Coordinates of C-alpha atoms and ligand atoms in Angstrom, one line a residue:
M1 CA 73.1 110.8 86.8
A2 CA 73.9 114.2 85.4
R3 CA 71.3 116.1 83.5
L4 CA 74.0 115.8 80.7
G5 CA 76.5 113.3 81.7
I6 CA 77.6 110.6 79.8
D7 CA 75.4 107.6 78.6
K8 CA 76.0 104.7 80.8
A9 CA 75.6 102.3 77.8
L10 CA 78.4 104.0 75.8
V11 CA 80.7 103.6 78.9
G12 CA 79.6 100.0 79.2
H13 CA 80.0 99.3 75.5
Q14 CA 83.6 101.0 75.5
N15 CA 84.7 99.0 78.5
E16 CA 83.5 95.9 76.9
S17 CA 85.6 96.3 74.0
A18 CA 88.5 97.4 75.9
F19 CA 88.4 94.7 78.7
G20 CA 90.0 91.7 76.8
A21 CA 93.2 93.7 76.1
L22 CA 93.2 95.2 79.6
S23 CA 92.9 91.9 81.3
D24 CA 96.0 90.6 79.4
D25 CA 98.0 93.7 80.3
Y26 CA 96.9 93.2 83.8
E27 CA 97.7 89.4 84.1
A28 CA 101.2 90.4 82.4
L29 CA 101.7 93.0 85.1
R30 CA 100.7 90.5 87.7
E31 CA 103.5 88.2 86.7
T32 CA 106.0 91.2 86.8
L33 CA 104.8 92.3 90.2
E34 CA 104.7 88.7 91.7
R35 CA 108.5 88.5 90.8
R36 CA 108.8 91.3 93.2
H37 CA 106.4 89.7 95.7
I38 CA 103.8 92.4 95.1
D39 CA 100.0 91.4 94.9
I40 CA 98.6 93.4 92.1
D41 CA 95.1 93.1 93.4
K42 CA 96.2 94.8 96.7
I43 CA 97.7 97.7 94.6
K44 CA 94.4 97.9 92.7
A45 CA 92.6 98.2 95.9
K46 CA 94.8 101.1 96.6
A47 CA 94.2 102.8 93.3
A48 CA 90.4 102.2 93.8
A49 CA 90.3 104.1 97.1
F50 CA 92.4 106.9 95.8
E51 CA 90.3 110.1 95.5
V52 CA 91.4 113.9 94.6
A53 CA 89.1 116.7 94.8
V54 CA 88.6 118.9 91.7
P55 CA 88.5 122.7 91.6
S56 CA 85.1 124.3 90.6
W57 CA 87.2 127.0 88.9
G58 CA 89.1 124.6 86.9
V59 CA 86.3 123.4 84.5
G60 CA 86.2 126.8 82.8
T61 CA 89.0 127.7 80.4
G62 CA 91.8 129.5 82.5
G63 CA 94.0 132.5 81.2
T64 CA 96.8 134.7 82.1
R65 CA 97.0 138.4 82.7
F66 CA 97.5 138.8 79.0
A67 CA 94.2 136.9 77.6
R68 CA 91.9 134.2 78.3
F69 CA 90.4 132.4 75.2
P70 CA 87.4 130.8 76.1
G71 CA 86.0 127.6 74.3
P72 CA 82.8 126.1 73.4
G73 CA 80.3 125.3 76.5
E74 CA 82.0 127.4 79.0
P75 CA 80.1 126.9 82.3
R76 CA 77.8 129.8 83.2
N77 CA 77.5 129.0 86.9
I78 CA 78.2 126.7 89.7
L79 CA 75.4 124.3 88.3
D80 CA 77.1 124.0 84.9
K81 CA 80.5 123.5 86.7
L82 CA 78.9 120.6 88.7
D83 CA 77.7 119.1 85.6
D84 CA 81.0 119.2 84.4
C85 CA 82.8 118.0 87.5
A86 CA 80.2 115.0 87.4
V87 CA 81.6 113.8 84.0
I88 CA 85.1 113.9 85.4
H89 CA 83.9 111.6 88.3
Q90 CA 81.9 109.4 86.2
L91 CA 84.6 108.4 83.9
T92 CA 87.6 108.5 86.4
G93 CA 85.8 107.3 89.5
A94 CA 88.3 109.1 91.7
T95 CA 86.9 112.9 92.0
P96 CA 83.7 112.5 94.1
R97 CA 84.5 116.0 96.0
V98 CA 84.5 119.8 94.3
S99 CA 86.5 122.3 96.0
L100 CA 84.3 125.6 96.0
H101 CA 85.6 129.4 95.7
I102 CA 83.9 132.3 97.1
P103 CA 82.4 134.6 95.4
W104 CA 82.9 132.7 92.1
D105 CA 80.6 130.0 93.3
R106 CA 78.4 132.0 95.6
H107 CA 74.9 130.5 95.4
D108 CA 71.6 131.8 97.0
D109 CA 70.3 128.2 98.0
P110 CA 73.1 126.0 99.4
A111 CA 70.5 123.2 100.0
E112 CA 69.7 123.1 96.3
L113 CA 73.5 123.1 95.8
V114 CA 73.8 120.0 97.8
S115 CA 71.0 118.2 96.4
Y116 CA 72.0 119.0 92.7
A117 CA 75.6 117.7 93.5
E118 CA 74.3 114.6 95.5
A119 CA 72.2 113.7 92.4
R120 CA 75.4 113.7 90.5
G121 CA 77.4 111.6 93.0
L122 CA 79.2 114.8 94.2
A123 CA 80.0 116.3 97.5
F124 CA 82.0 119.4 98.6
D125 CA 85.6 119.5 99.6
A126 CA 87.6 122.5 101.2
M127 CA 86.2 126.0 100.7
N128 CA 88.5 128.6 99.2
S129 CA 88.1 132.3 100.1
N130 CA 89.1 135.1 98.0
T131 CA 90.5 138.5 99.2
F132 CA 92.8 138.8 96.2
Q133 CA 90.2 140.5 94.0
D134 CA 87.7 143.4 94.4
S135 CA 84.2 142.0 93.7
T136 CA 81.2 144.3 93.0
G137 CA 79.7 146.0 95.9
Q138 CA 82.7 145.5 98.0
A139 CA 83.2 148.6 100.3
L140 CA 87.0 148.7 100.4
S141 CA 89.7 147.5 98.0
Y142 CA 92.4 144.7 98.6
K143 CA 94.6 146.6 96.3
F144 CA 97.2 146.8 99.1
G145 CA 96.2 143.6 100.8
S146 CA 93.6 142.1 102.8
L147 CA 94.1 140.2 106.2
S148 CA 97.3 141.9 106.5
H149 CA 96.2 145.1 105.4
T150 CA 97.4 148.2 107.4
D151 CA 93.9 149.5 107.6
Q152 CA 91.8 147.7 110.4
A153 CA 88.7 148.2 108.3
V154 CA 90.1 146.3 105.3
R155 CA 91.2 143.5 107.5
R156 CA 87.7 143.4 109.2
Q157 CA 86.2 143.3 105.9
A158 CA 88.5 140.3 104.6
I159 CA 87.7 138.4 108.0
E160 CA 84.1 138.8 107.6
H161 CA 84.4 137.2 104.0
N162 CA 86.2 134.3 105.4
L163 CA 83.5 133.9 108.0
E164 CA 80.9 133.8 105.1
C165 CA 82.9 131.1 103.5
I166 CA 82.7 129.2 106.7
K167 CA 79.0 129.7 107.0
F168 CA 78.5 128.8 103.4
G169 CA 80.8 125.7 103.8
K170 CA 78.8 124.4 106.8
A171 CA 75.5 124.6 104.7
V172 CA 77.0 122.5 102.0
G173 CA 78.7 120.0 104.1
S174 CA 82.6 121.2 103.7
K175 CA 85.2 120.4 106.2
A176 CA 87.8 122.7 105.5
L177 CA 88.6 126.4 104.6
T178 CA 91.6 127.2 102.5
I179 CA 93.0 130.6 102.8
W180 CA 95.5 132.1 100.2
I181 CA 96.3 135.7 100.2
A182 CA 98.0 137.9 97.6
D183 CA 99.1 140.4 100.1
G184 CA 102.8 141.6 99.7
S185 CA 104.7 144.5 98.4
N186 CA 106.6 145.4 95.0
F187 CA 109.1 147.8 96.4
P188 CA 111.8 147.5 99.1
G189 CA 110.5 149.5 101.9
Q190 CA 106.8 149.5 100.7
S191 CA 105.7 147.0 103.7
H192 CA 107.1 146.3 107.3
F193 CA 107.6 142.5 107.1
T194 CA 106.9 141.9 110.9
K195 CA 104.0 144.3 111.3
A196 CA 102.4 142.8 108.2
F197 CA 103.0 139.4 109.4
E198 CA 101.7 140.3 112.9
R199 CA 98.4 141.8 111.3
Y200 CA 98.1 138.7 109.3
L201 CA 98.2 136.4 112.3
E202 CA 95.8 138.6 114.4
S203 CA 93.2 138.3 111.5
L204 CA 93.9 134.4 111.3
K205 CA 93.4 133.8 114.9
E206 CA 89.9 135.2 114.6
I207 CA 88.9 133.1 111.4
Y208 CA 90.7 130.0 113.2
E209 CA 88.2 130.5 116.2
A210 CA 85.4 130.6 114.0
I211 CA 86.0 127.2 112.2
P212 CA 83.8 124.5 113.3
I213 CA 85.3 121.8 115.7
D214 CA 85.5 119.2 113.2
W215 CA 87.0 121.6 110.4
R216 CA 90.5 122.2 109.5
L217 CA 92.2 125.4 108.4
F218 CA 94.5 125.3 105.6
T219 CA 96.9 128.2 104.9
E220 CA 98.8 128.1 101.5
H221 CA 102.2 129.7 100.9
K222 CA 103.3 131.3 97.6
L223 CA 106.8 132.5 96.6
Y224 CA 105.2 135.5 94.5
E225 CA 102.7 136.8 92.2
P226 CA 100.9 139.2 92.3
A227 CA 103.2 140.8 94.5
F228 CA 106.7 140.9 93.0
Y229 CA 109.1 141.9 95.9
S230 CA 107.7 140.3 99.1
T231 CA 104.7 138.1 99.8
V232 CA 103.3 137.8 103.3
V233 CA 103.0 134.0 103.3
Q234 CA 105.8 133.4 101.1
D235 CA 107.4 130.1 102.0
W236 CA 106.8 126.8 103.9
G237 CA 108.6 128.2 106.9
S238 CA 106.2 131.2 107.3
N239 CA 103.5 128.8 106.6
Y240 CA 104.5 126.5 109.3
L241 CA 104.9 129.4 111.9
I242 CA 101.1 130.3 111.0
A243 CA 99.8 126.7 111.5
S244 CA 101.8 126.1 114.8
T245 CA 100.7 129.5 116.1
L246 CA 97.0 129.1 115.5
G247 CA 96.6 125.5 116.9
G248 CA 95.9 121.8 116.3
R249 CA 93.5 122.3 113.4
A250 CA 95.6 124.5 111.4
Y251 CA 97.6 123.0 108.8
C252 CA 99.9 124.0 105.8
L253 CA 98.6 123.5 102.2
V254 CA 101.4 122.8 99.6
D255 CA 100.5 124.3 95.9
L256 CA 103.3 122.6 93.8
G257 CA 103.5 125.8 91.6
H258 CA 104.3 128.0 94.5
H259 CA 108.1 127.5 94.9
A260 CA 111.1 128.7 93.3
P261 CA 112.3 126.6 90.5
N262 CA 114.0 123.4 91.5
T263 CA 113.0 123.7 95.1
N264 CA 113.0 120.1 96.6
I265 CA 109.2 120.1 97.3
E266 CA 109.3 116.4 98.5
M267 CA 111.5 117.3 101.4
I268 CA 109.3 120.0 102.4
V269 CA 106.6 117.5 102.4
A270 CA 108.7 115.3 104.5
R271 CA 109.4 118.0 107.0
L272 CA 105.7 119.0 107.2
I273 CA 104.6 115.5 107.8
Q274 CA 107.3 115.0 110.6
F275 CA 106.0 118.1 112.3
K276 CA 102.2 117.1 111.9
K277 CA 101.3 120.2 109.7
L278 CA 100.8 118.9 106.4
G279 CA 97.2 119.7 105.6
G280 CA 96.9 118.8 101.8
F281 CA 98.0 119.8 98.5
H282 CA 97.0 121.9 95.3
F283 CA 98.4 119.5 92.6
N284 CA 99.5 121.2 89.3
D285 CA 102.8 121.3 87.3
S286 CA 105.2 124.1 86.3
K287 CA 108.4 124.9 84.6
Y288 CA 109.0 128.4 85.5
G289 CA 106.5 130.2 87.9
D290 CA 103.0 129.4 89.1
D291 CA 102.1 128.0 85.8
D292 CA 99.2 125.9 86.9
L293 CA 99.9 123.2 84.2
D294 CA 98.5 119.8 84.3
S295 CA 99.8 117.6 87.1
G296 CA 102.6 115.3 85.9
A297 CA 102.9 117.1 82.4
I298 CA 106.2 118.7 83.0
N299 CA 107.9 116.9 86.0
P300 CA 106.2 113.4 86.7
Y301 CA 109.3 112.2 88.7
Q302 CA 108.8 115.1 91.1
L303 CA 105.0 114.2 91.6
F304 CA 106.3 110.4 92.3
L305 CA 108.9 111.8 94.7
I306 CA 106.3 113.6 96.7
F307 CA 103.9 110.5 96.7
N308 CA 106.9 108.4 97.7
E309 CA 107.1 110.6 101.0
L310 CA 103.3 110.3 101.5
V311 CA 103.2 106.6 100.9
D312 CA 106.1 106.2 103.4
A313 CA 104.1 108.1 105.9
E314 CA 101.0 106.2 105.3
L315 CA 102.7 102.8 105.5
S316 CA 104.4 103.8 108.8
S317 CA 101.0 105.3 110.1
A318 CA 102.6 108.7 110.8
P319 CA 100.8 110.6 113.5
D320 CA 98.1 113.2 112.6
F321 CA 98.5 112.3 108.8
N322 CA 95.6 112.8 106.5
P323 CA 96.3 115.2 103.6
A324 CA 93.7 116.6 101.5
H325 CA 94.4 116.0 97.8
M326 CA 92.9 118.7 95.6
I327 CA 94.0 119.8 92.0
D328 CA 94.5 123.6 91.3
Q329 CA 95.1 124.2 87.7
S330 CA 94.4 126.6 84.9
H331 CA 93.6 125.0 81.7
N332 CA 94.3 127.7 79.0
V333 CA 94.8 125.6 75.8
T334 CA 93.1 122.2 76.4
D335 CA 89.5 121.0 77.0
P336 CA 89.5 121.4 80.9
I337 CA 87.3 118.3 81.5
E338 CA 90.0 116.4 79.5
S339 CA 92.8 118.0 81.5
L340 CA 91.2 117.3 84.8
M341 CA 90.7 113.5 84.0
V342 CA 94.1 113.1 82.8
S343 CA 95.6 115.1 85.7
T344 CA 93.6 112.9 88.2
M345 CA 95.0 109.7 86.5
E346 CA 98.5 111.1 86.6
I347 CA 98.3 111.9 90.3
E348 CA 96.7 108.4 90.9
R349 CA 99.6 107.0 88.9
A350 CA 102.3 108.7 91.2
Y351 CA 100.4 107.3 94.3
V352 CA 100.1 103.8 92.8
Q353 CA 103.8 103.7 91.6
A354 CA 104.8 104.8 95.1
H355 CA 103.1 101.7 96.6
L356 CA 105.4 99.6 94.3
V357 CA 108.6 100.9 96.0
D358 CA 110.6 98.1 97.8
R359 CA 110.8 100.0 101.2
A360 CA 112.9 97.3 103.0
A361 CA 115.5 97.3 100.2
L362 CA 115.2 101.1 100.2
A363 CA 115.9 101.2 103.9
T364 CA 119.1 99.0 103.7
H365 CA 120.4 100.9 100.7
Q366 CA 120.1 104.1 102.9
E367 CA 121.6 102.7 105.8
H368 CA 124.7 101.7 103.9
N369 CA 124.9 104.7 102.1
D370 CA 124.6 102.8 98.5
A371 CA 123.1 105.9 96.8
M372 CA 123.1 104.0 93.3
M373 CA 121.0 101.1 94.7
A374 CA 118.7 103.6 96.6
S375 CA 118.1 105.5 93.5
E376 CA 117.3 102.5 91.4
T377 CA 114.8 101.1 93.9
L378 CA 113.0 104.4 93.4
K379 CA 113.4 104.3 89.8
Q380 CA 112.2 100.7 89.3
A381 CA 108.7 101.6 90.9
F382 CA 108.6 104.8 88.8
R383 CA 109.5 102.9 85.6
T384 CA 106.7 100.4 86.2
D385 CA 103.8 101.2 83.9
V386 CA 100.7 100.8 86.3
T387 CA 98.2 101.9 83.4
P388 CA 96.6 98.2 83.8
V389 CA 95.9 98.7 87.5
L390 CA 94.4 102.0 87.3
A391 CA 92.2 101.2 84.4
M392 CA 91.2 97.9 86.0
A393 CA 90.3 99.7 89.2
R394 CA 88.3 102.0 87.0
H395 CA 86.6 99.3 85.4
D396 CA 85.6 97.4 88.5
K397 CA 83.9 100.7 89.7
G398 CA 81.8 101.3 86.7
A399 CA 84.0 104.0 85.4
A400 CA 85.8 104.1 82.1
I401 CA 88.6 102.1 81.2
D402 CA 89.5 104.8 78.8
P403 CA 88.2 108.1 80.2
L404 CA 89.5 110.3 77.4
G405 CA 88.2 107.9 74.4
V406 CA 85.0 107.7 76.1
Y407 CA 84.5 111.4 76.5
R408 CA 85.3 112.4 72.9
A409 CA 83.2 109.5 71.5
A410 CA 80.3 110.8 73.8
G411 CA 80.7 114.4 72.2
Y412 CA 80.0 116.1 75.6
R413 CA 82.1 119.3 74.7
Q414 CA 79.8 119.6 71.3
K415 CA 76.6 119.1 73.3
I416 CA 77.3 121.7 76.0
G417 CA 78.6 123.8 73.2
D418 CA 75.3 123.8 71.6
T419 CA 73.4 124.4 74.9
R420 CA 75.5 127.0 76.8
P421 CA 75.8 130.5 75.3
K422 CA 79.1 131.3 73.4
V423 CA 81.5 133.4 75.5
S424 CA 83.5 136.0 73.6
A425 CA 87.2 136.2 74.3
A426 CA 87.6 138.8 77.3
G427 CA 90.5 140.3 79.0
G428 CA 93.0 138.5 81.0
G429 CA 92.6 136.7 84.4
I430 CA 92.8 132.9 85.4
V431 CA 89.1 132.5 85.4
Ligands
LIG1 C1 97.1 131.3 93.9 C2 96.1 129.9 93.9 C3 95.1 129.7 95.1 C4 93.7 129.8 94.6 C5 94.0 130.3 93.3 C6 92.8 130.2 92.2 O1 97.8 131.1 93.1 O2 97.0 128.6 94.0 O3 95.0 128.4 95.7 O4 92.9 130.4 95.3 O5 95.2 130.0 92.7
LIG2 MN1 96.6 127.0 95.0

């Protein structure tokens, strides 16, 4: 396991001392669920099979445009990031894949990256391109856009970058490319909406034709930021137009933080499922804008309602339904590893709770317009504390019953704090 990682014996020891209480809680929940004609072991199997990808850029301390306050043990490179991602998977048992971001994770020897990851029980999820920053040695600036830029040469450069991400992704075994662009405008009149969208689609067509036959292309919409008047891919409608224009392997990616406050995201999810264009998620939470806060930290009921739509589709075998679950968060004030572990468990919790919904009863209440009983049927599942199911599923996989407790007991942050160079507080920026 990981060069650093967590000592297996410690995990075993901590699980041993926690197992008795866990079994009691599990058996108590078994009785509660039996009264609802639910087999807890079937629910545990769902928990055990659930996986979510972690963002390589999430294990370093995040920041805002104002500042970033790095902590001890900041990862120096993709190898350090993989070490930290391996700890998250070792203790949660639910994050076997890492989503890479280029150029942040550029590495000269993709084969070495694959063997380094495999040695830590990891593989690679969707690649992420980056034409929202100017990186060193770049000829043309993305200040006024990238794939929709008015200048053909800038669009060419951005297309080439995405082709490079596909090439790198093929070398590390990834099966998808996620494209989010910051392109947009800050003043009315600054940009011609239709021409910008046409230029973007022309660029995407070339990238779409370059993805391998067994890959998917995810396009990610976002309401605003860094553009503050218009954004080329601003909403799910624009995103749906893109995916349906490109073809059968193009899908919409839903980042939970990319919508106006109070947007009914679960209904957007239902629409994209119905029209076979739901590609996947960037899970996080927010109160105001694209806050990139920990999943389930602000609005856990919304997360549950989104999974209620996903489980409904799963159980009704919705066609072309295979959403890619990924986390996309910025950890500005917590230990990023702790946040990613807790977020993973919160996302898994929402998924498992959604499997407790009495869907037959819900359908009857909906048919009879019994709003109260329909709402209560969902609330019953959401109010059910499934912690014992999640913990027992982890225990059975050899992961930790209490990931946070084991992580702190292991002193992993101190260890990497002692071995990795200190990083001074630098200007702003999410990474
Ligand atoms: C844009 C975004 C996108 C990533 C970036 C790190 O806000 O959600 O998915 O590329 O964050
Ligand atoms: Mn995102």
